[in-house]
Coordinates of C-alpha atoms in Angstrom, one line a residue:
M1 CA 0.0 0.0 0.0
R2 CA 2.8 2.4 0.9
G3 CA 4.6 1.8 -2.3
L4 CA 1.4 2.2 -4.4
F5 CA 0.6 5.5 -2.6
A6 CA 4.1 6.8 -3.2
F7 CA 4.0 5.8 -6.8
G8 CA 0.6 7.4 -7.3
L9 CA 1.8 10.6 -5.7
F10 CA 4.9 10.7 -7.9
T11 CA 2.8 10.1 -11.0
L12 CA 0.4 12.9 -10.0
I13 CA 3.1 15.4 -9.7
I14 CA 4.9 14.4 -12.8
S15 CA 1.7 14.4 -14.9
I16 CA 0.7 17.8 -13.7
T17 CA 4.1 19.2 -14.4
A18 CA 4.5 17.6 -17.8
V19 CA 1.0 18.2 -19.3
L20 CA -0.1 21.6 -18.0
P21 CA 1.7 25.0 -18.0
A22 CA 3.1 26.0 -14.7
Q23 CA 0.3 28.5 -14.0
A24 CA -2.4 26.0 -14.8
N25 CA -0.7 23.5 -12.5
W26 CA -1.0 25.9 -9.6
Q27 CA -4.6 26.9 -10.5
E28 CA -5.6 23.2 -10.4
I29 CA -4.0 22.8 -7.0
E30 CA -5.8 25.9 -5.7
Q31 CA -9.1 24.7 -7.0
R32 CA -8.7 21.3 -5.2
A33 CA -7.7 23.2 -2.0
D34 CA -10.8 25.3 -1.8
G35 CA -13.0 24.3 1.1
Q36 CA -10.4 22.0 2.7
T37 CA -9.3 22.0 6.3
V38 CA -5.5 21.9 7.1
Y39 CA -4.2 20.8 10.4
F40 CA -1.0 22.7 10.9
N41 CA 1.2 21.3 13.7
A42 CA 3.4 24.1 14.9
W43 CA 5.3 25.0 18.1
A44 CA 3.1 27.2 20.3
G45 CA 5.5 28.4 23.0
S46 CA 5.2 32.1 22.1
E47 CA 2.0 34.2 21.9
N48 CA 3.3 36.3 19.1
I49 CA 3.8 33.2 17.0
N50 CA 0.3 31.9 17.9
S51 CA -1.1 35.3 17.0
Y52 CA 0.7 35.3 13.6
I53 CA -0.7 31.8 12.8
R54 CA -4.2 33.1 13.6
W55 CA -3.7 35.9 11.1
V56 CA -2.5 33.4 8.5
A57 CA -5.6 31.3 9.1
Q58 CA -7.8 34.4 8.4
R59 CA -5.9 35.2 5.2
V60 CA -6.0 31.7 3.7
K61 CA -9.7 31.5 4.6
Q62 CA -10.3 34.8 2.8
E63 CA -8.1 34.1 -0.2
H64 CA -8.5 30.4 -0.7
G65 CA -11.5 29.1 1.4
I66 CA -9.1 27.0 3.5
E67 CA -9.7 26.4 7.2
L68 CA -6.4 26.4 8.9
K69 CA -6.3 24.8 12.3
H70 CA -3.3 25.4 14.5
V71 CA -2.5 22.2 16.4
K72 CA -0.3 23.6 19.2
I73 CA 2.7 21.5 20.0
S74 CA 5.6 21.8 22.4
D75 CA 8.0 19.2 20.8
T76 CA 8.1 18.4 17.1
A77 CA 9.6 15.0 17.9
N78 CA 6.3 14.0 19.4
V79 CA 4.5 14.7 16.1
V80 CA 7.2 12.8 14.2
S81 CA 6.6 9.8 16.5
R82 CA 2.8 10.1 15.8
I83 CA 3.4 10.1 12.0
I84 CA 5.6 7.1 12.3
A85 CA 3.0 5.3 14.4
E86 CA 0.3 6.1 11.8
H87 CA 2.5 4.5 9.1
A88 CA 3.1 1.5 11.2
S89 CA -0.6 1.0 11.8
G90 CA -1.4 1.2 8.1
R91 CA -2.9 4.7 8.2
E92 CA -1.7 5.6 4.7
Q93 CA -4.3 8.2 4.1
G94 CA -6.3 10.7 6.3
G95 CA -3.4 11.3 8.7
S96 CA -3.7 13.6 11.6
V97 CA -1.1 16.0 10.4
D98 CA -1.4 18.0 7.1
L99 CA 1.4 20.5 7.6
L100 CA 4.3 20.5 10.0
W101 CA 6.8 23.2 11.1
V102 CA 10.0 21.2 11.0
N103 CA 13.8 21.1 10.4
G104 CA 16.9 19.3 11.4
E105 CA 16.8 15.9 13.0
N106 CA 13.0 15.7 12.7
F107 CA 13.1 16.4 9.0
R108 CA 15.8 13.8 8.4
T109 CA 13.9 11.2 10.3
L110 CA 10.8 11.7 8.2
K111 CA 12.6 12.0 4.9
Q112 CA 14.8 8.9 5.4
A113 CA 11.7 6.9 6.5
Q114 CA 9.9 8.1 3.3
L115 CA 7.1 9.6 5.3
L116 CA 6.9 12.9 3.5
Y117 CA 4.8 14.1 0.6
G118 CA 6.7 15.4 -2.3
P119 CA 8.7 16.8 -3.7
F120 CA 6.1 19.6 -3.4
A121 CA 8.2 22.7 -2.8
E122 CA 9.2 22.9 -6.4
L123 CA 5.6 23.5 -7.4
L124 CA 5.1 26.5 -5.1
P125 CA 5.1 29.8 -7.2
N126 CA 6.5 31.9 -4.3
L127 CA 9.6 29.6 -4.0
A128 CA 10.9 31.6 -6.9
L129 CA 11.2 34.6 -4.6
T130 CA 13.9 32.9 -2.5
D131 CA 17.6 32.4 -3.3
Q132 CA 17.2 28.7 -4.4
Q133 CA 21.0 28.4 -4.8
S134 CA 21.6 29.2 -1.1
A135 CA 23.1 26.2 0.7
S136 CA 20.8 27.0 3.7
L137 CA 17.8 26.3 1.5
Q138 CA 19.3 23.3 -0.3
Y139 CA 20.4 21.5 2.9
D140 CA 18.7 21.2 6.3
F141 CA 21.4 20.3 8.9
S142 CA 23.4 18.7 6.0
E143 CA 20.4 16.7 4.8
P144 CA 19.4 17.5 1.2
V145 CA 16.0 19.2 1.2
A146 CA 15.2 17.9 -2.3
G147 CA 11.9 19.7 -2.4
M148 CA 10.4 17.8 0.5
E149 CA 10.0 20.9 2.6
S150 CA 9.4 24.6 2.0
P151 CA 11.5 27.3 3.6
W152 CA 9.6 29.6 6.1
G153 CA 12.2 31.7 7.9
G154 CA 15.8 32.2 8.9
A155 CA 17.3 31.9 12.3
Q156 CA 20.6 32.6 14.1
L157 CA 21.8 32.0 17.6
T158 CA 21.6 35.5 19.2
F159 CA 22.8 36.5 22.7
Y160 CA 21.3 39.4 24.5
Y161 CA 22.0 41.2 27.8
D162 CA 20.8 44.0 30.0
S163 CA 23.2 46.9 29.1
E164 CA 22.5 48.6 32.4
R165 CA 24.1 45.7 34.3
I166 CA 26.8 44.6 31.8
N167 CA 29.3 46.9 30.0
Q168 CA 31.1 44.3 27.9
P169 CA 29.3 41.1 27.3
P170 CA 31.3 37.9 26.6
R171 CA 32.0 37.2 22.9
L172 CA 33.8 33.9 23.3
M173 CA 32.9 30.8 25.4
A174 CA 36.1 31.3 27.4
Q175 CA 34.9 34.8 28.2
L176 CA 31.5 33.5 29.1
L177 CA 33.2 31.3 31.7
E178 CA 35.0 34.3 33.1
F179 CA 31.8 36.2 33.1
A180 CA 30.1 33.5 35.1
K181 CA 32.9 33.5 37.6
Q182 CA 32.5 37.2 38.1
H183 CA 28.7 37.1 38.0
P184 CA 27.6 33.8 39.5
G185 CA 24.0 32.8 38.9
Q186 CA 23.4 35.3 36.1
F187 CA 23.6 33.0 33.2
S188 CA 22.0 29.6 32.4
Y189 CA 20.8 27.5 29.5
P190 CA 18.0 24.9 29.0
A191 CA 18.9 21.3 29.5
P192 CA 19.2 19.2 26.3
P193 CA 17.3 17.8 24.4
D194 CA 15.6 21.2 24.5
F195 CA 16.4 22.7 21.2
Y196 CA 17.9 25.9 22.7
G197 CA 20.0 23.9 25.1
T198 CA 21.4 21.7 22.4
T199 CA 22.1 24.7 20.2
F200 CA 24.2 26.2 23.0
I201 CA 26.1 23.0 23.4
K202 CA 26.8 22.9 19.6
Q203 CA 28.0 26.5 19.7
A204 CA 30.3 25.7 22.6
L205 CA 31.7 22.7 20.7
W206 CA 32.4 24.9 17.7
E207 CA 34.7 27.0 19.9
W208 CA 36.4 24.3 21.9
M209 CA 37.1 21.8 19.1
D210 CA 40.6 21.7 17.7
D211 CA 39.3 21.3 14.1
P212 CA 35.7 22.6 13.8
A213 CA 35.7 21.6 10.1
L214 CA 35.1 18.1 11.3
L215 CA 31.6 19.1 12.4
Q216 CA 30.5 19.2 8.8
L217 CA 31.3 15.5 8.4
P218 CA 29.5 12.6 10.0
A219 CA 30.6 12.2 13.6
N220 CA 33.1 9.4 14.4
P221 CA 31.7 7.7 17.5
E222 CA 35.1 6.1 18.3
R223 CA 36.8 9.5 18.4
F224 CA 33.8 11.5 19.8
Q225 CA 35.2 11.7 23.4
Q226 CA 38.6 12.9 22.1
H227 CA 36.9 15.7 20.0
T228 CA 34.5 16.8 22.8
A229 CA 36.9 16.6 25.9
A230 CA 37.4 20.3 26.0
L231 CA 33.7 20.9 25.8
W232 CA 32.9 18.8 28.9
R233 CA 35.7 20.4 30.8
F234 CA 34.2 23.8 30.0
L235 CA 30.7 22.7 31.1
D236 CA 32.0 21.1 34.3
Q237 CA 33.3 24.5 35.3
L238 CA 30.3 26.5 34.0
H239 CA 27.5 24.5 35.6
P240 CA 28.1 25.4 39.3
L241 CA 28.3 29.1 38.3
M242 CA 25.0 29.1 36.6
W243 CA 21.5 30.2 37.9
R244 CA 20.6 28.2 41.0
A245 CA 24.1 26.7 40.9
G246 CA 23.1 24.6 37.8
Q247 CA 20.8 22.4 39.9
V248 CA 17.8 23.7 38.0
Q249 CA 17.9 25.0 34.4
P250 CA 15.4 27.1 32.5
N251 CA 12.7 25.1 30.7
G252 CA 13.2 27.0 27.4
A253 CA 13.8 30.3 25.7
G254 CA 10.6 31.7 27.2
Q255 CA 11.7 31.2 30.7
M256 CA 15.2 32.6 30.0
Q257 CA 13.6 35.7 28.7
Q258 CA 11.4 36.0 31.7
L259 CA 14.4 35.6 34.0
V260 CA 16.1 38.5 32.2
N261 CA 13.0 40.6 32.5
D262 CA 12.8 39.8 36.2
G263 CA 16.5 40.7 36.7
E264 CA 17.6 37.2 37.7
L265 CA 19.7 36.7 34.6
T266 CA 21.7 39.4 32.9
L267 CA 22.6 37.4 29.8
A268 CA 20.6 35.0 27.7
F269 CA 20.1 33.8 24.1
T270 CA 17.5 33.0 21.5
F271 CA 17.4 31.6 18.0
N272 CA 15.5 34.5 16.5
P273 CA 17.8 37.5 15.8
N274 CA 14.8 39.9 16.1
E275 CA 13.2 38.4 19.2
P276 CA 14.9 40.7 21.8
A277 CA 13.9 43.8 19.9
S278 CA 10.4 42.5 19.4
S279 CA 10.1 41.6 23.1
V280 CA 11.3 45.1 24.1
E281 CA 8.6 46.6 21.9
Q282 CA 6.0 44.4 23.5
G283 CA 7.1 45.0 27.0
R284 CA 8.5 41.6 27.7
L285 CA 12.1 42.8 28.1
P286 CA 13.5 46.0 29.5
D287 CA 14.5 48.9 27.2
S288 CA 18.1 48.4 28.1
V289 CA 18.4 45.0 26.4
R290 CA 20.9 44.7 23.5
S291 CA 21.7 41.8 21.1
Y292 CA 24.9 40.5 19.7
T293 CA 26.7 37.5 18.4
F294 CA 30.0 35.9 19.3
A295 CA 33.3 37.0 17.7
G296 CA 33.7 33.9 15.6
G297 CA 30.1 33.8 14.5
T298 CA 27.1 31.9 15.7
I299 CA 25.1 28.9 14.4
A300 CA 22.4 29.8 11.8
N301 CA 19.9 27.8 9.9
T302 CA 16.6 27.8 8.0
H303 CA 13.3 26.5 9.3
F304 CA 10.7 24.9 7.0
V305 CA 7.3 23.4 6.7
A306 CA 6.7 19.9 5.3
I307 CA 3.7 17.8 4.4
P308 CA 3.4 14.2 5.8
F309 CA 2.9 11.3 3.4
N310 CA -0.6 10.6 4.6
S311 CA -2.1 14.1 4.6
S312 CA -5.7 14.0 3.4
V313 CA -5.4 17.5 1.9
P314 CA -1.9 17.9 0.4
Q315 CA -3.1 20.4 -2.2
A316 CA -4.5 22.7 0.6
A317 CA -1.3 22.3 2.6
M318 CA 0.7 23.3 -0.5
V319 CA -1.4 26.5 -0.8
V320 CA -0.8 27.4 2.8
A321 CA 2.9 26.7 2.4
N322 CA 2.9 29.0 -0.7
F323 CA 1.1 31.7 1.3
L324 CA 3.7 31.5 4.0
L325 CA 6.3 32.4 1.4
S326 CA 4.3 35.4 0.0
P327 CA 5.7 38.9 0.5
E328 CA 2.6 39.8 2.5
A329 CA 3.1 36.9 4.9
Q330 CA 6.8 37.3 5.1
A331 CA 6.6 41.0 5.7
R332 CA 4.2 40.6 8.6
K333 CA 6.3 37.9 10.1
A334 CA 9.4 40.1 10.0
D335 CA 7.6 43.0 11.6
L336 CA 8.7 43.5 15.2
N337 CA 5.1 44.4 16.1
H338 CA 3.9 40.9 15.1
W339 CA 6.6 38.1 15.2
G340 CA 9.9 39.7 14.2
D341 CA 11.1 36.5 12.5
P342 CA 13.6 37.3 9.7
S343 CA 12.3 36.9 6.1
I344 CA 13.5 34.0 3.9
L345 CA 12.8 36.0 0.7
D346 CA 15.5 37.4 -1.6
M347 CA 14.8 41.1 -1.7
R348 CA 16.5 41.3 -5.1
K349 CA 13.7 39.2 -6.5
L350 CA 10.9 41.4 -5.3
D351 CA 9.3 44.2 -7.2
A352 CA 9.0 47.7 -5.7
E353 CA 5.5 47.1 -4.5
Q354 CA 6.5 43.9 -2.8
R355 CA 9.6 45.4 -1.2
A356 CA 7.4 48.3 0.1
L357 CA 5.6 45.8 2.4
F358 CA 8.8 45.4 4.4
V359 CA 8.9 48.2 6.9
A360 CA 12.4 49.6 7.5
Q361 CA 13.0 48.7 11.1
Q362 CA 15.7 50.2 13.3
H363 CA 15.8 49.3 17.0
P364 CA 18.5 49.5 19.6
A365 CA 18.0 45.8 20.5
M366 CA 18.4 44.6 17.0
L367 CA 21.5 42.8 15.7
S368 CA 23.9 44.9 13.7
A369 CA 24.4 44.0 10.1
E370 CA 28.0 43.0 11.0
D371 CA 26.7 40.5 13.6
R372 CA 24.1 39.1 11.2
A373 CA 26.9 38.4 8.7
R374 CA 28.8 36.2 11.2
T375 CA 27.2 32.9 10.8
L376 CA 28.3 29.3 11.3
A377 CA 26.7 26.2 9.6
E378 CA 24.9 23.7 11.6
P379 CA 27.0 20.6 12.4
H380 CA 26.2 17.3 10.7
I381 CA 23.1 15.9 12.3
S382 CA 25.0 12.9 13.7
W383 CA 26.9 15.1 16.1
L384 CA 23.6 16.2 17.7
E385 CA 22.6 12.7 18.6
L386 CA 25.9 11.9 20.2
L387 CA 26.1 15.3 22.0
E388 CA 22.6 14.9 23.5
A389 CA 23.2 11.4 24.7
E390 CA 26.5 12.2 26.3
W391 CA 25.2 15.4 27.9
L392 CA 22.3 13.4 29.5
R393 CA 24.7 10.8 30.7
R394 CA 26.9 13.3 32.4
Y395 CA 24.4 15.9 33.6
G396 CA 20.9 14.5 33.2
K397 CA 18.8 14.4 36.4

């Protein structure tokens, strides 16, 4: 059944592409999408994101007659497990997930298990507004995207601090350790496998490895301890100096932000470069907050949406994914007053009217252009698995 379904899907896409002009292809997809309900499984840990998705739901209802239901999730891995379970039970059609906010390890798991619909992204008209030659759009944590997911936004590990309490924030992990010694209890990070905690560990590994270029290659389990020894020495020293002596760690980026706002932490981080500025605008952080990246750069990636293999409304899911790439949706998402998530569009490919949708934003808490340019590629996904397992072995409670 699985093979027949995959063959039928492939045949449908090939036949549409081969027989009809591109515009007619998309018109047919839009016609089939009208009146459908799309269950969009997306992280719901931030009210500005939830509010943005409500706006998307209103717009796709107005424009396409699609009912978009936000299925609020806290961990994408749980949704991946559900999709795998549906496949194992023979639920090859009418799945519970129509569209999924995803990247990294979760994308690779679904792609390698052949549990994704596609390649669909190549049929989205608005994909042409992105830089399709960009490595960050072609690869997701070193896994080829191959049209199996559609880009939605860019992200970069961004540190922020209360400038009324810190004059010179640390710009290297070694400096962060010295900062923690001088300001005990004023920094912490979420415990892996929380995404933000794992990202902090990967950033630290970049700086403490003798040869960071190895991070772009599959990890060698036999030499893993040798490559990560300096990382664990650093964390052994850092943990007792953290908030609550490292015995308790924040449960995510939201709590880190709240602790900064409450004055318990003076230094924290996020993976949205515009989030500190947006949070200042919305009163969730003090006006004195400033953002920056580390001297050698910080990890950056792209986040995507994908359609599971057994979605009952793949055409409607494609229409939603295409709307998420529209200049209208991307401009609202980038606006600090709404989400503040950086756009994935290539401004050189937009006309004057489309570019005008993007409000020029200047804010003291925004990253400088120089800091935005200092980026590091995500390590090969195999490093993540080993890092999380070893971290839990050493520090898990």
